[in-house]
Amino acid sequence: MPRTVRQAVPLDVLILGDHASAHLTAAALRHDHPRLSVARLALESEHSPDRLTMVNPRLFDLHRVLGSLRKAKAFAPTFGLSFLSDEPGVAGEFRSKQISSLVVSTRWFQQAVSRLAAESGVDQRHVKQLVIRGAGEDGVHLLADGQSILARVLICAMPLSDADRRTLNFPEAPEDPVSRNYQFARVPAPQTRGFSTRMTIPMCLDLGGTGAWAWALTCGKILELGVLQPPGRATPAPSDVIAAWCQNLKSHGILSEDAPLPTRSQYTTITLPTAQALIGETVASRTLLIGSAGGFISDCAEEIYPTCWSGVLAAATAARALRERHVQDALAGYRAAWGSTLGDYLRGPQQNLRLLLPLVYRNPMMAARVAEAILFGESVVR
């Protein structure tokens, strides 16, 4: 008997990944274009550790579907940055009357945006196996747990293998001179002092003279100590860098002298492809890359705002392209959409901030300029 061929499930847009940017992209597409068939798939094996992160308050202006999250208590407001030197008593501060940043759990935000996508009617599911079979004039052909899918446009927030990149006609990935290792550990917030309801975020821009950046982020009952290593440097043991950061915080009276160091089980190291979109390709055969898969993490290691921004831009680009006769040509507009806006934000401060630190500690105006460059992507030189 002839073999039965299962017909492919047709979709206008298929979004891959379990990152918050994937959920927001799906929700935005369904909200703005309810006639489009939109689905999101993620691998069951896809996982990223939960951490605290700073979020630009402009996040809620990216798309109206985020409006319901604006007043969520899971976001801890902060009002500036305190720049700490390695020398006790030497510090600079930028204090704002308005909320300058929000601190939130990455997992909480991912789950919250997933609910928004579900409420928008997006078909979402996890699969054990996902195979990208090829891309043609009609779209991208995939197999998800044996089910054949044809997506007219694929939006990917999930890291692609080298084989998948070749299948989708992405150029060979460039050498990676920009990724940074981020090491963090969590301790219970009750062990701390120096934090208030209108707190500034303690930060060091040259921890131990290594050029590493360090933060102390608090949200709810958690204090997270994080250190961002310079690109292209050997990564020291987390216990060493976190211990150095703890000592700095103690010397400035932010951590109590008897606060214990985190245990080995509390240390985590992840790699962040900071600003990698600026040196890589984000458009291929019927495919757009968003989120961390596209390298849309700022050079200051800010993740949620720029990755979600890339997703909103990709959603708008895909919807426009599907109305055009030549879909692939229209998808190329994604580069210009993010390059002229998000691109500048990804670059972060172009100045060597280590050289400015003596002024930051003495001059409140310079402290404000450096803080605004880190928090809002503004230029130090104006």
Short mmCIF file of N, CA, C and O in Angstrom, two decimals, residues 91-135:
data_model
loop_
_atom_site.label_atom_id
_atom_site.label_comp_id
_atom_site.label_asym_id
_atom_site.label_seq_id
_atom_site.Cartn_x
_atom_site.Cartn_y
_atom_site.Cartn_z
N ALA A 91 33.20 56.98 47.06
CA ALA A 91 32.05 56.54 46.26
C ALA A 91 31.41 57.75 45.60
O ALA A 91 31.62 58.90 46.01
N GLY A 92 30.63 57.50 44.56
CA GLY A 92 29.83 58.52 43.91
C GLY A 92 28.41 58.03 43.80
O GLY A 92 28.15 56.81 43.86
N GLU A 93 27.46 58.94 43.63
CA GLU A 93 26.06 58.51 43.61
C GLU A 93 25.25 59.34 42.64
O GLU A 93 25.43 60.56 42.51
N PHE A 94 24.36 58.66 41.96
CA PHE A 94 23.31 59.31 41.17
C PHE A 94 21.98 58.90 41.78
O PHE A 94 21.64 57.72 41.82
N ARG A 95 21.24 59.87 42.29
CA ARG A 95 19.94 59.61 42.89
C ARG A 95 18.87 60.34 42.10
O ARG A 95 18.97 61.54 41.86
N SER A 96 17.85 59.60 41.71
CA SER A 96 16.78 60.15 40.86
C SER A 96 15.49 60.28 41.66
O SER A 96 15.19 59.46 42.54
N LYS A 97 14.70 61.31 41.33
CA LYS A 97 13.37 61.46 41.93
C LYS A 97 12.38 60.49 41.30
O LYS A 97 11.36 60.16 41.91
N GLN A 98 12.68 60.07 40.08
CA GLN A 98 11.81 59.12 39.37
C GLN A 98 12.46 57.74 39.40
O GLN A 98 13.66 57.58 39.63
N ILE A 99 11.65 56.72 39.16
CA ILE A 99 12.18 55.35 39.09
C ILE A 99 13.16 55.27 37.93
O ILE A 99 12.83 55.61 36.79
N SER A 100 14.37 54.87 38.22
CA SER A 100 15.40 54.78 37.19
C SER A 100 15.57 53.36 36.65
O SER A 100 16.06 53.16 35.54
N SER A 101 15.19 52.38 37.44
CA SER A 101 15.31 50.99 37.03
C SER A 101 14.39 50.14 37.89
O SER A 101 14.03 50.52 39.01
N LEU A 102 14.02 48.99 37.36
CA LEU A 102 13.24 48.01 38.09
C LEU A 102 14.05 46.73 38.20
O LEU A 102 14.78 46.37 37.27
N VAL A 103 13.95 46.06 39.32
CA VAL A 103 14.62 44.78 39.49
C VAL A 103 13.55 43.69 39.54
O VAL A 103 12.55 43.82 40.25
N VAL A 104 13.77 42.63 38.77
CA VAL A 104 12.77 41.56 38.70
C VAL A 104 13.45 40.23 38.45
O VAL A 104 14.57 40.17 37.92
N SER A 105 12.79 39.17 38.82
CA SER A 105 13.25 37.82 38.52
C SER A 105 13.00 37.50 37.05
O SER A 105 11.88 37.72 36.54
N THR A 106 14.01 36.99 36.37
CA THR A 106 13.82 36.64 34.96
C THR A 106 12.76 35.57 34.79
O THR A 106 11.99 35.60 33.83
N ARG A 107 12.70 34.62 35.71
CA ARG A 107 11.71 33.55 35.59
C ARG A 107 10.30 34.09 35.82
O ARG A 107 9.36 33.71 35.12
N TRP A 108 10.13 34.98 36.81
CA TRP A 108 8.81 35.55 37.03
C TRP A 108 8.34 36.29 35.78
O TRP A 108 7.18 36.13 35.35
N PHE A 109 9.22 37.07 35.18
CA PHE A 109 8.80 37.84 34.01
C PHE A 109 8.48 36.91 32.84
O PHE A 109 7.49 37.14 32.13
N GLN A 110 9.29 35.88 32.64
CA GLN A 110 9.01 34.94 31.56
C GLN A 110 7.64 34.30 31.73
O GLN A 110 6.86 34.18 30.78
N GLN A 111 7.31 33.91 32.94
CA GLN A 111 6.01 33.28 33.20
C GLN A 111 4.87 34.27 33.04
O GLN A 111 3.80 33.91 32.53
N ALA A 112 5.10 35.52 33.43
CA ALA A 112 4.06 36.53 33.30
C ALA A 112 3.75 36.81 31.84
O ALA A 112 2.58 36.93 31.44
N VAL A 113 4.78 36.91 31.01
CA VAL A 113 4.55 37.20 29.59
C VAL A 113 3.98 35.97 28.89
O VAL A 113 3.22 36.09 27.93
N SER A 114 4.32 34.78 29.38
CA SER A 114 3.73 33.56 28.83
C SER A 114 2.21 33.57 29.02
O SER A 114 1.44 33.18 28.13
N ARG A 115 1.77 34.04 30.21
CA ARG A 115 0.32 34.14 30.45
C ARG A 115 -0.32 35.15 29.51
O ARG A 115 -1.45 34.95 29.03
N LEU A 116 0.38 36.24 29.20
CA LEU A 116 -0.16 37.23 28.26
C LEU A 116 -0.34 36.60 26.88
O LEU A 116 -1.34 36.87 26.19
N ALA A 117 0.62 35.78 26.46
CA ALA A 117 0.50 35.13 25.16
C ALA A 117 -0.68 34.16 25.15
O ALA A 117 -1.45 34.09 24.17
N ALA A 118 -0.86 33.42 26.25
CA ALA A 118 -1.98 32.48 26.34
C ALA A 118 -3.31 33.23 26.29
O ALA A 118 -4.26 32.80 25.61
N GLU A 119 -3.39 34.35 26.99
CA GLU A 119 -4.61 35.15 27.00
C GLU A 119 -4.91 35.73 25.62
O GLU A 119 -6.07 35.99 25.29
N SER A 120 -3.86 35.91 24.81
CA SER A 120 -4.06 36.44 23.45
C SER A 120 -4.45 35.35 22.47
O SER A 120 -4.72 35.64 21.30
N GLY A 121 -4.48 34.10 22.94
CA GLY A 121 -4.92 33.01 22.07
C GLY A 121 -3.81 32.34 21.29
O GLY A 121 -4.07 31.66 20.28
N VAL A 122 -2.57 32.48 21.73
CA VAL A 122 -1.45 31.85 21.04
C VAL A 122 -1.41 30.37 21.37
O VAL A 122 -1.52 29.98 22.54
N ASP A 123 -1.23 29.54 20.35
CA ASP A 123 -1.05 28.11 20.54
C ASP A 123 0.39 27.89 21.01
O ASP A 123 1.34 28.14 20.25
N GLN A 124 0.57 27.42 22.25
CA GLN A 124 1.90 27.26 22.83
C GLN A 124 2.08 25.84 23.33
O GLN A 124 1.19 25.30 23.99
N ARG A 125 3.24 25.26 23.06
CA ARG A 125 3.51 23.93 23.61
C ARG A 125 5.01 23.65 23.60
O ARG A 125 5.79 24.29 22.87
N HIS A 126 5.39 22.69 24.45
CA HIS A 126 6.76 22.22 24.51
C HIS A 126 6.85 20.89 23.76
O HIS A 126 5.92 20.08 23.80
N VAL A 127 7.98 20.69 23.11
CA VAL A 127 8.19 19.44 22.36
C VAL A 127 9.53 18.84 22.76
O VAL A 127 10.42 19.54 23.27
N LYS A 128 9.65 17.54 22.56
CA LYS A 128 10.90 16.85 22.89
C LYS A 128 11.92 16.98 21.78
O LYS A 128 13.12 17.02 22.03
N GLN A 129 11.43 17.03 20.54
CA GLN A 129 12.35 17.07 19.40
C GLN A 129 11.85 18.07 18.37
O GLN A 129 10.66 18.12 18.06
N LEU A 130 12.77 18.86 17.86
CA LEU A 130 12.43 19.87 16.86
C LEU A 130 13.50 19.83 15.78
O LEU A 130 14.69 19.96 16.07
N VAL A 131 13.08 19.64 14.54
CA VAL A 131 14.01 19.55 13.42
C VAL A 131 13.63 20.59 12.38
O VAL A 131 12.47 20.66 11.95
N ILE A 132 14.60 21.43 12.01
CA ILE A 132 14.40 22.40 10.92
C ILE A 132 14.86 21.70 9.64
O ILE A 132 16.06 21.46 9.45
N ARG A 133 13.91 21.41 8.76
CA ARG A 133 14.22 20.58 7.58
C ARG A 133 14.71 21.41 6.41
O ARG A 133 15.48 20.93 5.57
N GLY A 134 14.27 22.64 6.32
CA GLY A 134 14.72 23.47 5.20
C GLY A 134 13.85 24.70 5.04
O GLY A 134 12.80 24.84 5.69
N ALA A 135 14.31 25.60 4.19
CA ALA A 135 13.57 26.84 3.91
C ALA A 135 13.47 27.02 2.40
O ALA A 135 14.44 26.77 1.68
#
